[in-house]
CSV table of C-alpha atoms and ligand atoms in Angstrom, one decimal:
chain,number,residue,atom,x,y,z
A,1,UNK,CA,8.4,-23.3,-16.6
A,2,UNK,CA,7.7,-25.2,-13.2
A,3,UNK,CA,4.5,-26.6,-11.9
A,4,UNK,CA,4.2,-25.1,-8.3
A,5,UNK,CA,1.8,-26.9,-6.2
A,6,UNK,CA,1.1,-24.2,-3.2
A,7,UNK,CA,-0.7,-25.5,-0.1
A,8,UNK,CA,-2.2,-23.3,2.9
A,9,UNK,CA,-3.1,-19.8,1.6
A,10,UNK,CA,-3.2,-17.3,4.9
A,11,UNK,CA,-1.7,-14.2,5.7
A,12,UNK,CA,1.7,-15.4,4.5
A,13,UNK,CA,0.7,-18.1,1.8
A,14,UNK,CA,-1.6,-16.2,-0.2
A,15,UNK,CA,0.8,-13.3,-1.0
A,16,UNK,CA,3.6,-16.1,-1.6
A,17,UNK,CA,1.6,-17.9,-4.2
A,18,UNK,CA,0.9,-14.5,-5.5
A,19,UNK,CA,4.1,-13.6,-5.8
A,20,UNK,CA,5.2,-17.0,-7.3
A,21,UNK,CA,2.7,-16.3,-10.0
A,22,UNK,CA,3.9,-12.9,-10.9
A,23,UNK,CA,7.6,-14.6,-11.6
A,24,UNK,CA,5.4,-16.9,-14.3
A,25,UNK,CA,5.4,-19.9,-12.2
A,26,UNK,CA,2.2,-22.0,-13.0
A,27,UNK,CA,0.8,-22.7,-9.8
A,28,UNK,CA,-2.1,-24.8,-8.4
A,29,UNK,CA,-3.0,-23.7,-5.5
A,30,UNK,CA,-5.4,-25.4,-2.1
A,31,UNK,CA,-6.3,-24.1,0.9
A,32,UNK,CA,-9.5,-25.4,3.0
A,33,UNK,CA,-10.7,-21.4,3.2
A,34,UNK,CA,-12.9,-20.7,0.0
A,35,UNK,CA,-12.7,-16.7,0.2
A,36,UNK,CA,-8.4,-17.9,-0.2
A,37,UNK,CA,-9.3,-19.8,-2.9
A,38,UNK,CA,-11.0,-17.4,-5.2
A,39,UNK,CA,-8.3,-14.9,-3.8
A,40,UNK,CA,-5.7,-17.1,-5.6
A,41,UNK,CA,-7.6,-17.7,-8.4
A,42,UNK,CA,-8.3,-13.9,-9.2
A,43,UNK,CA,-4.5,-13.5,-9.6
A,44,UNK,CA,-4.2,-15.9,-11.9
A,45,UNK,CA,-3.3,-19.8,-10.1
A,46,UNK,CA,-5.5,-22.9,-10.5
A,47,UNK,CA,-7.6,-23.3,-7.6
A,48,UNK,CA,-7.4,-27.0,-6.6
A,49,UNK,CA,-10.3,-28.9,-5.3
A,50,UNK,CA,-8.1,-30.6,-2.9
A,51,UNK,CA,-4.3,-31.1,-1.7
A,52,UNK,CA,-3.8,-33.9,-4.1
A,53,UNK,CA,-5.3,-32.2,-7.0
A,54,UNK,CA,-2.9,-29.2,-6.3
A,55,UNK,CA,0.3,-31.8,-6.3
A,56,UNK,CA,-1.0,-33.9,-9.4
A,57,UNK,CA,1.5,-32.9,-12.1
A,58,UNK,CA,3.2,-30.7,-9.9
A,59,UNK,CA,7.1,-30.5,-9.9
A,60,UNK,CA,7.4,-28.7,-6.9
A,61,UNK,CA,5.2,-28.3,-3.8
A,62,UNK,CA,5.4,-25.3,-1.3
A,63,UNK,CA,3.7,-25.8,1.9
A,64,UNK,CA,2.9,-22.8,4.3
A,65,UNK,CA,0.8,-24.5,7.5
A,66,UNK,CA,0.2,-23.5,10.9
A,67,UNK,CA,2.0,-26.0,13.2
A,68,UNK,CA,3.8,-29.8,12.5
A,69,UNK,CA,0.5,-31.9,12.6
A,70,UNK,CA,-1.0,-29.9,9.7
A,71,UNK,CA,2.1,-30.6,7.9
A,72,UNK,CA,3.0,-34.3,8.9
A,73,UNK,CA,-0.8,-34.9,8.1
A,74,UNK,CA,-0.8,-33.4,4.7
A,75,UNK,CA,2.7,-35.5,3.3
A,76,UNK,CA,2.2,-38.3,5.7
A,77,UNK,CA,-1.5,-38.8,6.9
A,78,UNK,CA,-3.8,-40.8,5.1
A,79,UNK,CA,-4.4,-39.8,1.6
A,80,UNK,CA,-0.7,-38.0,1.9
A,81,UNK,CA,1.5,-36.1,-0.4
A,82,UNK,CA,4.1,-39.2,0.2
A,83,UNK,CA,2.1,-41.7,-2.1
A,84,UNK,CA,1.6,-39.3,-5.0
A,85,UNK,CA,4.7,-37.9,-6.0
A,86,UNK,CA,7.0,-39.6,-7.6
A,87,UNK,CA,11.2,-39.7,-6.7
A,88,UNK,CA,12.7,-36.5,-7.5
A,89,UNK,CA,9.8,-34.1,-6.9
A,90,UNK,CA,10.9,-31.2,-4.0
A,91,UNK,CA,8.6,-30.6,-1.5
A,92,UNK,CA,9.2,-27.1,0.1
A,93,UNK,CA,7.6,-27.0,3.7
A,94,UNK,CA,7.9,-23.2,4.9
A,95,UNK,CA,5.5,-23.2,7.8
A,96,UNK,CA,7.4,-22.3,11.1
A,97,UNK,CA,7.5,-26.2,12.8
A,98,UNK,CA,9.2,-27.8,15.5
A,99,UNK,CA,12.6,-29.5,13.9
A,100,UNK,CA,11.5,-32.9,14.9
A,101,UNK,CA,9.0,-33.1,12.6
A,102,UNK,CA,10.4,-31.3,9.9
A,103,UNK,CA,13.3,-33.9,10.2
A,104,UNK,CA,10.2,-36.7,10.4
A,105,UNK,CA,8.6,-35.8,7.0
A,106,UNK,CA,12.0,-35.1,5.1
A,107,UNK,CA,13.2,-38.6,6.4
A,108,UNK,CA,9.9,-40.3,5.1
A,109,UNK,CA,9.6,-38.3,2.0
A,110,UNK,CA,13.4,-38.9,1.3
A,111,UNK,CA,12.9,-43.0,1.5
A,112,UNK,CA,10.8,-42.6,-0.9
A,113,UNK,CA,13.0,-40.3,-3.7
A,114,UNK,CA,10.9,-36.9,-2.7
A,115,UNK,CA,13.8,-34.4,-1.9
A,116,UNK,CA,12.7,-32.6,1.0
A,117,UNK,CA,14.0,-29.0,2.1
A,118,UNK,CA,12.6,-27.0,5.4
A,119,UNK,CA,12.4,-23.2,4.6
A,120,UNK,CA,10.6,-21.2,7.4
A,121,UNK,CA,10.7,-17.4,6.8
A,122,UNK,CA,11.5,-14.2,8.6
A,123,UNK,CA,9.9,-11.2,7.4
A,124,UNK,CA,6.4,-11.2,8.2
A,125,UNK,CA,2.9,-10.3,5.8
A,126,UNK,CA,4.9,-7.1,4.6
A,127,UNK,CA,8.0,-9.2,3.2
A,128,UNK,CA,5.6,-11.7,2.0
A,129,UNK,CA,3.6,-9.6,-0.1
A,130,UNK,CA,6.8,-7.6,-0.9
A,131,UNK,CA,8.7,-10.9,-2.0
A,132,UNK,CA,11.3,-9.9,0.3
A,133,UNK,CA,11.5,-12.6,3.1
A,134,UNK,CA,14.2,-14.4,4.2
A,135,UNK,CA,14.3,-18.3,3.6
A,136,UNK,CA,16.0,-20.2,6.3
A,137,UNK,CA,16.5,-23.6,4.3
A,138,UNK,CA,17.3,-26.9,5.8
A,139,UNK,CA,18.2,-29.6,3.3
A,140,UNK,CA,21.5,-31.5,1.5
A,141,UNK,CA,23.2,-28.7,-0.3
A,142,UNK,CA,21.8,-30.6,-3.6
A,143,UNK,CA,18.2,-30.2,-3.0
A,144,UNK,CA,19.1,-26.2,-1.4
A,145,UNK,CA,20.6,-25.4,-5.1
A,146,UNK,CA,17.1,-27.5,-6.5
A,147,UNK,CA,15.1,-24.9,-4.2
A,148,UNK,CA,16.5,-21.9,-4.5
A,149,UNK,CA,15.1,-20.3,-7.8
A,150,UNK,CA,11.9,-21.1,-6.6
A,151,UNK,CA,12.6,-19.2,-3.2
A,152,UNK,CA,14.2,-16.2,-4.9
A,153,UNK,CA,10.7,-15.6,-6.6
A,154,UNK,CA,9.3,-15.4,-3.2
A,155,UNK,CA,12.4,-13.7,-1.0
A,156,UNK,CA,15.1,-11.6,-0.8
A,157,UNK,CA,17.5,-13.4,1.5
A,158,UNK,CA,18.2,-16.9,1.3
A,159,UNK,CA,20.3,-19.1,4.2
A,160,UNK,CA,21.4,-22.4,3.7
A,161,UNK,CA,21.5,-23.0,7.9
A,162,UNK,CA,22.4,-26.9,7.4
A,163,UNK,CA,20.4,-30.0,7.5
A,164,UNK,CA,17.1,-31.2,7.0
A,165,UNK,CA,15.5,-29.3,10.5
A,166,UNK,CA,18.5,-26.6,10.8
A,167,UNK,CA,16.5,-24.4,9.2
A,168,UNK,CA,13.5,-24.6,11.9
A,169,UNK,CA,16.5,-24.4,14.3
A,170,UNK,CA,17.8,-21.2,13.1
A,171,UNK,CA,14.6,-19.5,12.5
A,172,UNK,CA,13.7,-20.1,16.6
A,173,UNK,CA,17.4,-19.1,18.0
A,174,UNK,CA,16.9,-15.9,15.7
A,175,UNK,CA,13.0,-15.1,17.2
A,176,UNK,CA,14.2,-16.2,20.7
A,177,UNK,CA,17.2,-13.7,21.1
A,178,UNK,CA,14.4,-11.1,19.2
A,179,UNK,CA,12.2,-11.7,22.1
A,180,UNK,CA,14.7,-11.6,24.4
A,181,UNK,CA,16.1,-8.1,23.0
A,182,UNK,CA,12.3,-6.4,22.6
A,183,UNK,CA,12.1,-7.3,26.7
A,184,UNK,CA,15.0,-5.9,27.8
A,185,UNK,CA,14.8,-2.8,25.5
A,186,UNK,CA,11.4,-1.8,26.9
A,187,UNK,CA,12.8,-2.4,30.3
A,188,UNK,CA,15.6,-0.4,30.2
A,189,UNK,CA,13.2,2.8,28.5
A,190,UNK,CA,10.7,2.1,31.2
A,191,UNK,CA,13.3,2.6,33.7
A,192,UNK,CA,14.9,5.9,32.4
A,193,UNK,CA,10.8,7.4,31.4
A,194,UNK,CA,10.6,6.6,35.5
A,195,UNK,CA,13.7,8.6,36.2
A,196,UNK,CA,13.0,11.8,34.0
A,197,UNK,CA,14.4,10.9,30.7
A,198,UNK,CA,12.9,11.5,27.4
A,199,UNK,CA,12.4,8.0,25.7
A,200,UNK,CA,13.1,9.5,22.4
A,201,UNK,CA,16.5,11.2,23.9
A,202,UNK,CA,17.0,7.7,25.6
A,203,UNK,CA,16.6,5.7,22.5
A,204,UNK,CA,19.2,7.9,20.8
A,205,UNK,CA,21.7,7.2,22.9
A,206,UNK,CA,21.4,3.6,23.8
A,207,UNK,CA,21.3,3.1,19.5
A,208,UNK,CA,25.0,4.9,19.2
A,209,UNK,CA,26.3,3.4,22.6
A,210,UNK,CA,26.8,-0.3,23.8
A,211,UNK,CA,22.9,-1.2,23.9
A,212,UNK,CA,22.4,-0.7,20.1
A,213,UNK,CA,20.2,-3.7,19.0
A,214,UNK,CA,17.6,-4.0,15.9
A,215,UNK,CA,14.1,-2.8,18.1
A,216,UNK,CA,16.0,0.6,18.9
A,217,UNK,CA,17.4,0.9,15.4
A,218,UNK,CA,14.0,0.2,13.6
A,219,UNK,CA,11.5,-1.1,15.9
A,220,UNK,CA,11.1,1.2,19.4
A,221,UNK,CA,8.8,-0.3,21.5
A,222,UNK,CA,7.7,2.9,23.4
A,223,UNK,CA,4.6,5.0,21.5
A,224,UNK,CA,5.7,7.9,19.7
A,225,UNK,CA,9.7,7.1,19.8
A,226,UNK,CA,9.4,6.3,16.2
A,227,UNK,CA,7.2,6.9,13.2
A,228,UNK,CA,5.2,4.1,10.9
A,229,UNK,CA,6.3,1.2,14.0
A,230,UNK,CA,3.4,-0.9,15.5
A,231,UNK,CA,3.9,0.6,18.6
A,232,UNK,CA,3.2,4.6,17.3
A,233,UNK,CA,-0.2,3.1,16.1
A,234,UNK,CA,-1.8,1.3,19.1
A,235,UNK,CA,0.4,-1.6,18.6
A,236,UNK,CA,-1.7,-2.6,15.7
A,237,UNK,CA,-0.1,-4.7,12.9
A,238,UNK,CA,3.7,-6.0,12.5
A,239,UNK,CA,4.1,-9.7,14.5
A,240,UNK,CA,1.6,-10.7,17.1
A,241,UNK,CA,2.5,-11.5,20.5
A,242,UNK,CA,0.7,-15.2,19.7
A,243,UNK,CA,2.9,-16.0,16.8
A,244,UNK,CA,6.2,-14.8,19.2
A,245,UNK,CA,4.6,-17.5,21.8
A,246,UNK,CA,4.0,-20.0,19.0
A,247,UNK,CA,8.0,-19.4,18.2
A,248,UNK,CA,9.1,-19.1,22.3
A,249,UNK,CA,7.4,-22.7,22.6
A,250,UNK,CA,8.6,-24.2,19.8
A,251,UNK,CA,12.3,-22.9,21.3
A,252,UNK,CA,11.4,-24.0,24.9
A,253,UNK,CA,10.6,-27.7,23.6
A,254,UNK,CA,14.2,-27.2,21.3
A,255,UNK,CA,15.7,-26.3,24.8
A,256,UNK,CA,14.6,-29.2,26.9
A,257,UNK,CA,15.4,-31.9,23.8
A,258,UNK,CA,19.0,-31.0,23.6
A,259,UNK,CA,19.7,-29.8,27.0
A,260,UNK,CA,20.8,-26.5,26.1
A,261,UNK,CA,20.2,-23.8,29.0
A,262,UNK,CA,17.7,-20.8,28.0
A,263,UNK,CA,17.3,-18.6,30.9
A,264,UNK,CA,16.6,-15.5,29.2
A,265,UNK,CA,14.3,-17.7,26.7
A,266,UNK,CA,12.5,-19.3,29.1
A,267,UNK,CA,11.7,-15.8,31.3
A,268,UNK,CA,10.5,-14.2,27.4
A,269,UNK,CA,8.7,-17.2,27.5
A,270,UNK,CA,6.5,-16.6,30.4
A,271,UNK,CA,6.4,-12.7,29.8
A,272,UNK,CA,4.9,-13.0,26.3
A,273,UNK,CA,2.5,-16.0,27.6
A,274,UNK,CA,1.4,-13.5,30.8
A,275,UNK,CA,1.1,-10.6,28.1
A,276,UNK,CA,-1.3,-12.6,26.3
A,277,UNK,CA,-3.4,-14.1,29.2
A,278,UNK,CA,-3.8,-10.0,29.4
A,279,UNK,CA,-5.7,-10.1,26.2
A,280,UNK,CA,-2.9,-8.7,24.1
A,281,UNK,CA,-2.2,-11.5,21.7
A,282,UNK,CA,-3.0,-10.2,18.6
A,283,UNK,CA,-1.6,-7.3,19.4
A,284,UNK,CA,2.2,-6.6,18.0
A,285,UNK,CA,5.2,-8.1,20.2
A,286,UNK,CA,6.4,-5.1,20.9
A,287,UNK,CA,3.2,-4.4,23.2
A,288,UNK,CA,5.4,-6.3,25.8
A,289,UNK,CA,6.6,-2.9,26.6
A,290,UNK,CA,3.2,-2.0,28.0
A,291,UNK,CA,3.2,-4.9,30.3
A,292,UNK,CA,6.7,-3.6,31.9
A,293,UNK,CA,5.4,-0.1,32.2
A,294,UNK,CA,5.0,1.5,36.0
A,295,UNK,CA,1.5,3.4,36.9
A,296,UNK,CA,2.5,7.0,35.9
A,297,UNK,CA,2.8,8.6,39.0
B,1,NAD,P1,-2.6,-18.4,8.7
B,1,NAD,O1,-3.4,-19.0,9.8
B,1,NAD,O2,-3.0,-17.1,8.2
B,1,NAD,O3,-2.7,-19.4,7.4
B,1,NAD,C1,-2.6,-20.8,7.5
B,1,NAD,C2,-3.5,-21.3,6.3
B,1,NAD,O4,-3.4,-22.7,6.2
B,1,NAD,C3,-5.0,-21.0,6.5
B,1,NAD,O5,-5.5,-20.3,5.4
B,1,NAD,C4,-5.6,-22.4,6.7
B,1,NAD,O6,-6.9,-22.5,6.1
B,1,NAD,C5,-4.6,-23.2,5.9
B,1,NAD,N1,-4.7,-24.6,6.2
B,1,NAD,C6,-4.7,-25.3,7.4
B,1,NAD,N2,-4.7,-26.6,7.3
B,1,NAD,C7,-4.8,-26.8,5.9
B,1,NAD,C8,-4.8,-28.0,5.1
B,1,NAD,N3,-4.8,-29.2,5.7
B,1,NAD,N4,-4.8,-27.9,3.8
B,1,NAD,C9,-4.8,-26.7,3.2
B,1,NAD,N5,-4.8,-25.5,3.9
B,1,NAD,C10,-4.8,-25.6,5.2
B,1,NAD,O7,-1.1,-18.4,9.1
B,1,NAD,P2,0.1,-17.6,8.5
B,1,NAD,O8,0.2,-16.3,9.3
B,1,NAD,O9,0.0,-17.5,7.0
B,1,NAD,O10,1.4,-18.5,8.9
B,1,NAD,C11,1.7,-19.7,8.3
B,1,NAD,C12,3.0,-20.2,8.8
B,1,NAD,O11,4.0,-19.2,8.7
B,1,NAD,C13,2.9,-20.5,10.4
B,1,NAD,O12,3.7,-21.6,10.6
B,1,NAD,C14,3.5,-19.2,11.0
B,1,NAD,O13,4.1,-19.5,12.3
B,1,NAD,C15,4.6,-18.9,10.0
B,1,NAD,N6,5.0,-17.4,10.0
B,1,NAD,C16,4.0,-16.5,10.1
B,1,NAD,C17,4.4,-15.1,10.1
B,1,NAD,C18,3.4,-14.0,10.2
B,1,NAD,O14,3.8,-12.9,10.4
B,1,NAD,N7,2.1,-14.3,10.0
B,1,NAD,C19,5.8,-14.8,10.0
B,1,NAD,C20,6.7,-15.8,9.8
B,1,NAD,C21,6.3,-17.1,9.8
């Protein structure tokens, strides 16, 4: 069985690991957080003293970051993954990143023999934990196949979107259009609650007419509308609106560098961004329909 080296244990990493553990993977795990550590370690991973000593002997390495200078840093910073693998080894990298530096490492790693794929995710803590996420992979159809088993431990779902960066692409045009569709749902509800309507009424049929769209179906933004949603429970839990900043940034900069036109993108942009200058940015995204919502009269 593989050797699983699995870097950056948070909300999402940790259950990953986990989960890569459970389907008998021997993993060595790092992560700077200590309480992560002995988290891993409890469920049955080695707990490495350091990146490097997670990768030594390792066949594989998984790495689950917050942004692209954690991960640029880790494979290609001093003391980096880059000069301690050997040719062949996959490196996994399934933080959410801008493409540019996903293509940077996988273009470094790759003069080098390392096989690089990118493999953000969609699916949140609750797919993590589940093992149900969906893996947006970027990569030669070679080193896709290589990653694939280890993905399906970890995921439901898994995309082959193009090459190296085309996953980091796909995963921001999917969260864009999922901002721009949580906006303009909680609009058009705000509108009909200010003209009489019943938002649960409302919701019903704009789901079996023209409007239909994944936040109506199982997501409503408006309190109430919906059992077990984020938005029935304060808007506590699901995605927060920080991380659907993080992802609207991330798809602004994509915008600019290939001169593609965003209107709807860029105005989601500066919503999200106001909503959290508001003090709502841990709360869930869908919290944006509170920022659109008239004084009751
Ligand atoms: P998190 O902040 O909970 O976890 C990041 C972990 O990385 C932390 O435990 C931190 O200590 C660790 N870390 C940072 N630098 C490190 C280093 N040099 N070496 C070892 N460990 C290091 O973040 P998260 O929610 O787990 O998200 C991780 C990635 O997944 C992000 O890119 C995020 O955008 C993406 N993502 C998150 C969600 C979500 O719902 N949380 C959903 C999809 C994608």
């Amino acid at each position: 069985m593989k050797t699983i080296a699995f870097i950056g244990l948070g909300n999402m990493g940790g259950p990953m690991a986990k989960n890569l553990v459970k389907n008998g993977y021997q993993v060595r795990a790092f992560d700077l957080v200590q309480s992560a550590l002995d988290d891993i370690s409890e469920a049955g991973a080695y707990a490495a003293s350091s990146a490097q000593d997670a990768a030594t002997g390792a066949d594989v390495v998984v790495s689950m970051l917050p942004a692209g200078k954690h991960v640029k840093s880790l494979y290609l910073g001093e003391d980096g993954l880059i000069n301690l693998l050997d040719a062949g080894k996959l490196v996994i990298d399934s933080s959410t990143i801008d493409a540019a530096s996903a293509i940077e490492v996988g273009k470094a790693l790759g003069e080098k023999g390392i096989h690089f794929v990118d493999a953000p995710v969609s699916g949140g803590v609750g797919g993590a934990v589940a093992g149900t996420l969906t893996f947006i992979v970027g990569g030669s159809q070679a080193y896709f196949e290589q990653a694939k088993p280890v993905l399906e431990a970890m995921g439901k779902h898994i995309f082959h979107a193009g090459d190296t960066g085309a996953g980091q692409v796909a995963k921001i045009c999917n969260n864009m259009l999922l901002s721009i569709l949580m906006v303009g749902t909680s609009e058009a509800l705000n509108m009909g609650i200010n003209n009489g309507l019943d938002p649960k009424v409302l919701s019903e049929i704009m789901k079996q007419s023209s409007g239909r769209n994944w936040t109506l179906e199982l997501y409503n933004p408006c309190p109430d509308v919906m059992e077990n949603v984020p938005s029935s429970n304060d808007y506590q839990g699901g995605f927060m609106v920080d991380l659907m900043r993080k992802d609207l940034g991330l798809a602004q900069q994509t915008a600019v560098d290939s001169g593609s036109v965003t209107p709807m993108g860029t105005l989601a942009n500066s919503l999200y961004t106001l909503l959290s200058n508001q003090g709502a940015g841990k709360k869930d995204f869908s919290s944006i329909f509170k920022l659109l919502q008239s004084e009751q009269k």
